[in-house]
Amino acid sequence: LGLMNSEDQSTRRKNLTMAIVGWFDGRTFAKEFEQELDFGTDNYAFQAFVDGDAIVGIGWLANWADTGPAIDFPTAMTLPRNIHL
């Protein structure tokens, strides 16, 4: 399982969090499938960690166009979620 941010070339949407499942032989990665984890561009910098038997992930939720000195909390972390294959 790999997690990465990318851009959809057909729609030009940026900061898409993608989960990519496949096999790595030490030199090359053979992709089985990929799936977008979040539909939106304001969630990025996704981080995943192991908690017991669960894989948990959180992302950074922000739209820098909507920030400013008058906004108390312009950004935040997302709610944690379990990731299953």
Tab-separated table of C-alpha atoms in Angstrom, residues 5-52:
chain	number	residue	atom	x	y	z
A	5	ASN	CA	-0.655	13.133	-3.522
A	6	SER	CA	-1.183	13.694	-7.216
A	7	GLU	CA	-3.004	15.737	-9.843
A	8	ASP	CA	-5.772	14.457	-12.101
A	9	GLN	CA	-4.615	15.428	-15.589
A	10	SER	CA	-8.139	15.308	-17.059
A	11	THR	CA	-9.759	17.646	-14.488
A	12	ARG	CA	-6.632	19.514	-13.239
A	13	ARG	CA	-7.718	18.838	-9.631
A	14	LYS	CA	-4.629	18.988	-7.382
A	15	ASN	CA	-3.623	17.549	-4.007
A	16	LEU	CA	-5.575	14.334	-4.517
A	17	THR	CA	-4.767	11.661	-1.943
A	18	MET	CA	-4.398	8.321	-3.687
A	19	ALA	CA	-3.996	4.837	-2.216
A	20	ILE	CA	-2.019	2.571	-4.529
A	21	VAL	CA	-1.879	-1.187	-3.947
A	22	GLY	CA	0.663	-3.406	-5.645
A	23	TRP	CA	3.933	-5.295	-5.313
A	24	PHE	CA	7.443	-3.877	-4.828
A	25	ASP	CA	10.360	-6.175	-5.663
A	26	GLY	CA	13.063	-3.854	-4.347
A	27	ARG	CA	13.495	-2.090	-7.691
A	28	THR	CA	10.126	-1.602	-9.356
A	29	PHE	CA	6.533	-1.226	-8.234
A	30	ALA	CA	3.794	-3.137	-10.075
A	31	LYS	CA	0.431	-1.459	-9.446
A	32	GLU	CA	-2.658	-3.645	-8.931
A	33	PHE	CA	-5.105	-0.784	-8.435
A	34	GLU	CA	-5.405	2.753	-7.142
A	35	GLN	CA	-8.211	4.627	-5.456
A	36	GLU	CA	-8.771	8.232	-4.502
A	37	LEU	CA	-9.224	8.518	-0.722
A	38	ASP	CA	-10.783	11.971	-0.578
A	39	PHE	CA	-12.846	13.735	-3.210
A	40	GLY	CA	-11.659	17.282	-2.854
A	41	THR	CA	-8.546	19.391	-3.058
A	42	ASP	CA	-8.567	20.885	0.437
A	43	ASN	CA	-7.359	17.682	2.102
A	44	TYR	CA	-3.715	16.794	1.583
A	45	ALA	CA	-0.514	15.704	3.374
A	46	PHE	CA	-2.211	12.444	4.346
A	47	GLN	CA	-0.346	10.522	7.062
A	48	ALA	CA	-0.908	6.868	7.967
A	49	PHE	CA	0.257	4.921	11.004
A	50	VAL	CA	-0.320	1.537	12.621
A	51	ASP	CA	-2.352	1.367	15.838
A	52	GLY	CA	-2.441	-2.235	17.034
